[in-house]
Protein backbone atom coordinates (compact mmCIF):
# COMPACT_ATOMS: atom_id res chain seq x y z
CA UNK A 1 0.00 0.00 0.00
CA UNK A 2 1.44 3.37 -0.94
CA UNK A 3 1.71 5.95 1.80
CA UNK A 4 -0.96 8.66 1.88
CA UNK A 5 1.69 11.29 1.09
CA UNK A 6 2.72 9.55 -2.11
CA UNK A 7 -0.89 9.12 -3.16
CA UNK A 8 -1.43 12.83 -2.54
CA UNK A 9 1.67 13.68 -4.60
CA UNK A 10 0.32 11.53 -7.43
CA UNK A 11 -2.96 13.44 -7.36
CA UNK A 12 -1.32 16.87 -7.16
CA UNK A 13 0.93 16.25 -10.13
CA UNK A 14 -1.64 14.38 -12.17
CA UNK A 15 -2.85 17.64 -13.76
CA UNK A 16 0.66 18.40 -15.04
CA UNK A 17 2.22 16.26 -17.77
CA UNK A 18 4.91 14.21 -16.04
CA UNK A 19 7.20 14.46 -19.05
CA UNK A 20 6.96 18.00 -20.47
CA UNK A 21 5.25 19.68 -17.53
CA UNK A 22 2.44 21.27 -19.53
CA UNK A 23 -0.71 22.18 -17.63
CA UNK A 24 -2.63 22.78 -20.86
CA UNK A 25 -5.92 21.02 -20.22
CA UNK A 26 -6.71 20.80 -23.93
CA UNK A 27 -3.66 18.57 -24.31
CA UNK A 28 -4.26 16.49 -21.21
CA UNK A 29 -5.55 12.96 -21.36
CA UNK A 30 -7.95 11.77 -18.67
CA UNK A 31 -6.34 9.21 -16.39
CA UNK A 32 -2.88 9.59 -17.93
CA UNK A 33 0.18 11.22 -16.41
CA UNK A 34 1.17 12.41 -19.90
CA UNK A 35 -0.21 14.91 -22.39
CA UNK A 36 -1.24 13.86 -25.89
CA UNK A 37 2.01 15.06 -27.51
CA UNK A 38 4.15 13.17 -25.03
CA UNK A 39 2.04 10.04 -25.47
CA UNK A 40 3.02 10.07 -29.14
CA UNK A 41 6.69 10.48 -28.20
CA UNK A 42 6.49 7.62 -25.71
CA UNK A 43 4.79 5.21 -28.07
CA UNK A 44 6.34 5.62 -31.52
CA UNK A 45 5.09 3.58 -34.46
CA UNK A 46 6.30 -0.04 -34.38
CA UNK A 47 9.64 -0.71 -36.08
CA UNK A 48 11.30 -3.96 -37.13
CA UNK A 49 12.33 -5.71 -33.91
CA UNK A 50 14.02 -9.01 -33.14
CA UNK A 51 11.24 -11.59 -32.80
CA UNK A 52 13.02 -13.06 -29.80
CA UNK A 53 14.39 -10.15 -27.72
CA UNK A 54 12.67 -7.03 -29.19
CA UNK A 55 15.95 -5.23 -29.93
CA UNK A 56 15.52 -2.77 -32.78
CA UNK A 57 17.12 -4.23 -35.90
CA UNK A 58 17.49 -3.02 -39.49
CA UNK A 59 14.24 -2.67 -41.45
CA UNK A 60 15.00 -5.73 -43.57
CA UNK A 61 16.91 -7.83 -41.04
CA UNK A 62 15.52 -11.29 -40.27
CA UNK A 63 15.34 -12.48 -36.68
CA UNK A 64 13.55 -15.84 -36.65
CA UNK A 65 16.67 -17.25 -34.95
CA UNK A 66 17.25 -14.17 -32.81
CA UNK A 67 19.58 -11.26 -33.50
CA UNK A 68 23.14 -10.18 -32.79
CA UNK A 69 22.07 -9.14 -29.27
CA UNK A 70 20.44 -12.38 -28.18
CA UNK A 71 21.63 -15.21 -30.44
CA UNK A 72 24.28 -16.44 -28.01
CA UNK A 73 21.92 -16.41 -25.04
CA UNK A 74 19.60 -19.30 -24.38
CA UNK A 75 16.52 -17.20 -23.66
CA UNK A 76 13.70 -19.38 -22.37
CA UNK A 77 10.82 -17.12 -23.40
CA UNK A 78 9.32 -16.98 -26.87
CA UNK A 79 9.07 -13.29 -27.59
CA UNK A 80 9.21 -9.79 -26.06
CA UNK A 81 6.75 -6.93 -26.56
CA UNK A 82 7.91 -3.41 -25.62
CA UNK A 83 7.03 0.24 -26.18
CA UNK A 84 10.48 1.06 -27.50
CA UNK A 85 14.18 1.18 -26.80
CA UNK A 86 15.39 2.58 -23.50
CA UNK A 87 16.35 6.04 -24.76
CA UNK A 88 15.03 9.59 -25.08
CA UNK A 89 11.59 10.38 -23.64
CA UNK A 90 10.84 6.75 -22.72
CA UNK A 91 14.03 6.45 -20.65
CA UNK A 92 13.35 9.83 -19.01
CA UNK A 93 9.77 8.97 -18.07
CA UNK A 94 10.69 5.49 -16.84
CA UNK A 95 13.40 6.90 -14.59
CA UNK A 96 10.98 9.53 -13.30
CA UNK A 97 8.24 6.98 -12.61
CA UNK A 98 10.66 4.64 -10.88
CA UNK A 99 12.45 7.14 -8.66
CA UNK A 100 9.41 9.18 -7.72
CA UNK A 101 7.69 5.85 -6.93
CA UNK A 102 4.77 7.05 -8.99
CA UNK A 103 2.14 4.41 -9.60
CA UNK A 104 0.22 6.91 -11.76
CA UNK A 105 3.17 7.37 -14.12
CA UNK A 106 3.96 3.66 -14.20
CA UNK A 107 0.29 2.82 -14.87
CA UNK A 108 0.15 5.45 -17.62
CA UNK A 109 3.16 3.88 -19.34
CA UNK A 110 1.57 0.43 -19.03
CA UNK A 111 -1.68 1.79 -20.49
CA UNK A 112 0.32 3.14 -23.44
CA UNK A 113 1.99 -0.24 -23.89
CA UNK A 114 -1.38 -1.99 -23.99
CA UNK A 115 -2.93 0.42 -26.48
CA UNK A 116 0.09 1.04 -28.76
CA UNK A 117 1.10 -2.65 -28.86
CA UNK A 118 -2.37 -4.14 -28.54
CA UNK A 119 -2.08 -6.36 -31.60
CA UNK A 120 1.27 -7.79 -30.54
CA UNK A 121 -0.05 -8.40 -27.04
CA UNK A 122 -3.18 -10.14 -28.25
CA UNK A 123 -1.51 -11.98 -31.12
CA UNK A 124 -0.90 -14.87 -28.74
CA UNK A 125 -3.62 -15.49 -26.19
CA UNK A 126 -2.51 -15.47 -22.54
CA UNK A 127 -4.15 -17.12 -19.55
CA UNK A 128 -2.33 -15.10 -16.91
CA UNK A 129 0.04 -12.22 -16.44
CA UNK A 130 2.87 -12.75 -13.96
CA UNK A 131 5.10 -9.88 -12.80
CA UNK A 132 8.75 -10.42 -11.83
CA UNK A 133 8.58 -10.43 -8.01
CA UNK A 134 10.73 -8.54 -5.57
CA UNK A 135 12.29 -10.14 -2.53
CA UNK A 136 10.23 -9.67 0.63
CA UNK A 137 13.03 -7.56 2.13
CA UNK A 138 12.82 -5.15 -0.81
CA UNK A 139 9.04 -4.99 -0.29
CA UNK A 140 9.63 -4.20 3.36
CA UNK A 141 11.78 -1.17 2.51
CA UNK A 142 9.34 0.23 -0.05
CA UNK A 143 6.22 -1.42 -1.27
CA UNK A 144 6.57 -0.34 -4.88
CA UNK A 145 7.27 -2.94 -7.53
CA UNK A 146 7.09 -1.36 -11.01
CA UNK A 147 6.65 -4.82 -12.58
CA UNK A 148 3.60 -5.45 -10.44
CA UNK A 149 2.02 -2.04 -11.20
CA UNK A 150 2.54 -2.61 -14.95
CA UNK A 151 1.18 -6.18 -14.75
CA UNK A 152 -2.01 -5.06 -12.97
CA UNK A 153 -2.66 -2.37 -15.59
CA UNK A 154 -2.01 -4.72 -18.51
CA UNK A 155 -4.18 -7.41 -16.96
CA UNK A 156 -7.09 -5.01 -16.48
CA UNK A 157 -6.84 -3.72 -20.03
CA UNK A 158 -6.28 -7.08 -21.72
CA UNK A 159 -8.83 -8.78 -19.45
CA UNK A 160 -6.39 -11.43 -18.33
CA UNK A 161 -5.84 -12.69 -14.77
CA UNK A 162 -3.02 -10.91 -12.93
CA UNK A 163 -1.15 -13.49 -10.88
CA UNK A 164 1.21 -11.98 -8.29
CA UNK A 165 1.40 -15.17 -6.23
CA UNK A 166 2.77 -17.89 -8.49
CA UNK A 167 6.31 -16.57 -8.72
CA UNK A 168 8.44 -15.96 -5.65
CA UNK A 169 11.92 -14.56 -5.27
CA UNK A 170 13.88 -16.94 -3.07
CA UNK A 171 16.98 -14.89 -2.46
CA UNK A 172 18.06 -11.37 -3.10
CA UNK A 173 20.30 -11.19 -6.13
CA UNK A 174 23.06 -8.63 -6.40
CA UNK A 175 21.73 -5.67 -8.40
CA UNK A 176 22.12 -6.70 -12.04
CA UNK A 177 23.80 -3.39 -12.86
CA UNK A 178 26.76 -4.29 -10.66
CA UNK A 179 27.23 -7.68 -12.29
CA UNK A 180 28.96 -8.24 -15.62
CA UNK A 181 26.71 -9.23 -18.47
CA UNK A 182 28.07 -12.77 -18.61
CA UNK A 183 27.49 -13.21 -14.88
CA UNK A 184 23.91 -11.96 -14.96
CA UNK A 185 22.49 -15.32 -16.00
CA UNK A 186 24.40 -17.09 -13.20
CA UNK A 187 23.33 -14.35 -10.77
CA UNK A 188 19.64 -15.09 -11.51
CA UNK A 189 19.95 -18.85 -11.55
CA UNK A 190 17.76 -20.33 -8.83
CA UNK A 191 16.61 -16.88 -7.65
CA UNK A 192 12.96 -17.49 -8.58
CA UNK A 193 10.58 -20.32 -7.75
CA UNK A 194 7.00 -21.28 -8.54
CA UNK A 195 4.95 -21.33 -5.34
CA UNK A 196 2.08 -23.50 -6.50
CA UNK A 197 2.83 -25.42 -9.73
CA UNK A 198 -0.77 -26.59 -10.39
CA UNK A 199 -1.80 -22.94 -10.86
CA UNK A 200 0.50 -22.53 -13.87
CA UNK A 201 0.17 -25.97 -15.42
CA UNK A 202 -0.87 -25.75 -19.08
CA UNK A 203 -1.05 -21.96 -18.82
CA UNK A 204 0.14 -19.47 -21.43
CA UNK A 205 1.93 -16.82 -19.43
CA UNK A 206 2.91 -13.23 -20.08
CA UNK A 207 5.85 -12.36 -17.82
CA UNK A 208 6.03 -8.64 -17.03
CA UNK A 209 8.94 -6.45 -15.97
CA UNK A 210 9.74 -2.73 -16.35
CA UNK A 211 12.75 -3.19 -18.65
CA UNK A 212 14.59 -6.04 -20.34
CA UNK A 213 18.38 -5.83 -20.61
CA UNK A 214 20.20 -9.15 -21.02
CA UNK A 215 16.95 -11.04 -20.52
CA UNK A 216 18.48 -13.03 -17.64
CA UNK A 217 15.70 -12.34 -15.12
CA UNK A 218 12.78 -12.95 -17.48
CA UNK A 219 14.53 -16.02 -18.89
CA UNK A 220 14.89 -17.48 -15.41
CA UNK A 221 11.21 -16.75 -14.74
CA UNK A 222 10.27 -18.52 -17.99
CA UNK A 223 12.53 -21.45 -17.12
CA UNK A 224 10.94 -22.11 -13.71
CA UNK A 225 7.41 -21.53 -15.03
CA UNK A 226 7.97 -23.95 -17.91
CA UNK A 227 9.55 -26.48 -15.51
CA UNK A 228 6.39 -26.20 -13.38
CA UNK A 229 4.25 -27.05 -16.40
CA UNK A 230 3.44 -23.73 -18.07
CA UNK A 231 2.66 -24.23 -21.74
CA UNK A 232 4.28 -21.06 -23.08
CA UNK A 233 5.96 -17.90 -21.78
CA UNK A 234 6.37 -14.54 -23.45
CA UNK A 235 7.49 -11.22 -22.01
CA UNK A 236 6.13 -7.66 -21.95
CA UNK A 237 8.29 -4.75 -20.78
CA UNK A 238 8.09 -1.00 -21.17
CA UNK A 239 11.56 -0.68 -22.68
CA UNK A 240 14.37 -2.75 -24.14
CA UNK A 241 17.79 -1.79 -22.84
CA UNK A 242 20.70 -2.62 -25.10
CA UNK A 243 23.81 -3.69 -23.28
CA UNK A 244 26.67 -3.09 -25.68
CA UNK A 245 29.15 -4.77 -23.38
CA UNK A 246 27.37 -8.08 -23.97
ZN1 LIG B 1 3.71 16.33 -22.17
ZN1 LIG C 1 17.36 -10.55 -30.45
XYZ file of C-alpha atoms in Angstrom, residues 72-196:
125
model
C 24.275 -16.442 -28.009
C 21.918 -16.414 -25.036
C 19.601 -19.298 -24.377
C 16.519 -17.201 -23.660
C 13.695 -19.384 -22.365
C 10.824 -17.124 -23.397
C 9.319 -16.978 -26.869
C 9.068 -13.286 -27.593
C 9.210 -9.790 -26.063
C 6.755 -6.928 -26.562
C 7.908 -3.410 -25.620
C 7.027 0.236 -26.182
C 10.484 1.058 -27.497
C 14.181 1.181 -26.801
C 15.387 2.576 -23.498
C 16.345 6.038 -24.757
C 15.029 9.587 -25.078
C 11.592 10.382 -23.642
C 10.843 6.748 -22.723
C 14.027 6.454 -20.646
C 13.351 9.826 -19.008
C 9.770 8.969 -18.068
C 10.690 5.489 -16.844
C 13.399 6.895 -14.585
C 10.983 9.530 -13.297
C 8.240 6.975 -12.614
C 10.665 4.641 -10.876
C 12.454 7.143 -8.663
C 9.413 9.176 -7.721
C 7.694 5.845 -6.925
C 4.771 7.053 -8.988
C 2.143 4.405 -9.604
C 0.218 6.910 -11.756
C 3.173 7.368 -14.119
C 3.960 3.661 -14.202
C 0.293 2.819 -14.871
C 0.152 5.448 -17.624
C 3.161 3.885 -19.339
C 1.570 0.435 -19.032
C -1.677 1.791 -20.490
C 0.316 3.138 -23.443
C 1.986 -0.239 -23.894
C -1.379 -1.989 -23.987
C -2.931 0.423 -26.483
C 0.087 1.036 -28.756
C 1.102 -2.651 -28.858
C -2.370 -4.139 -28.542
C -2.079 -6.362 -31.605
C 1.274 -7.786 -30.543
C -0.051 -8.400 -27.042
C -3.182 -10.144 -28.250
C -1.514 -11.983 -31.119
C -0.898 -14.874 -28.744
C -3.618 -15.492 -26.188
C -2.509 -15.469 -22.537
C -4.151 -17.123 -19.552
C -2.327 -15.099 -16.906
C 0.036 -12.215 -16.437
C 2.869 -12.754 -13.960
C 5.102 -9.876 -12.803
C 8.750 -10.422 -11.828
C 8.577 -10.434 -8.010
C 10.726 -8.539 -5.567
C 12.295 -10.142 -2.534
C 10.232 -9.669 0.627
C 13.026 -7.560 2.126
C 12.816 -5.148 -0.808
C 9.045 -4.986 -0.292
C 9.626 -4.200 3.362
C 11.780 -1.169 2.512
C 9.343 0.228 -0.046
C 6.222 -1.415 -1.269
C 6.566 -0.341 -4.884
C 7.268 -2.939 -7.525
C 7.094 -1.363 -11.009
C 6.647 -4.820 -12.584
C 3.596 -5.450 -10.445
C 2.024 -2.045 -11.205
C 2.536 -2.608 -14.952
C 1.179 -6.177 -14.746
C -2.015 -5.060 -12.972
C -2.665 -2.370 -15.586
C -2.006 -4.723 -18.508
C -4.181 -7.414 -16.959
C -7.094 -5.006 -16.480
C -6.838 -3.717 -20.035
C -6.282 -7.079 -21.719
C -8.829 -8.776 -19.451
C -6.395 -11.429 -18.329
C -5.843 -12.687 -14.770
C -3.016 -10.905 -12.927
C -1.153 -13.492 -10.884
C 1.209 -11.983 -8.288
C 1.401 -15.169 -6.228
C 2.771 -17.891 -8.489
C 6.308 -16.567 -8.724
C 8.444 -15.962 -5.645
C 11.924 -14.559 -5.268
C 13.876 -16.944 -3.070
C 16.976 -14.889 -2.465
C 18.056 -11.369 -3.095
C 20.302 -11.192 -6.130
C 23.062 -8.635 -6.402
C 21.733 -5.670 -8.396
C 22.119 -6.704 -12.038
C 23.805 -3.389 -12.862
C 26.762 -4.293 -10.658
C 27.226 -7.680 -12.289
C 28.961 -8.237 -15.623
C 26.705 -9.235 -18.472
C 28.065 -12.767 -18.610
C 27.485 -13.207 -14.876
C 23.911 -11.964 -14.964
C 22.495 -15.319 -15.996
C 24.405 -17.088 -13.201
C 23.326 -14.345 -10.773
C 19.644 -15.087 -11.514
C 19.952 -18.854 -11.550
C 17.765 -20.335 -8.826
C 16.612 -16.884 -7.654
C 12.961 -17.488 -8.583
C 10.581 -20.318 -7.751
C 6.996 -21.277 -8.542
C 4.951 -21.335 -5.336
C 2.076 -23.496 -6.498
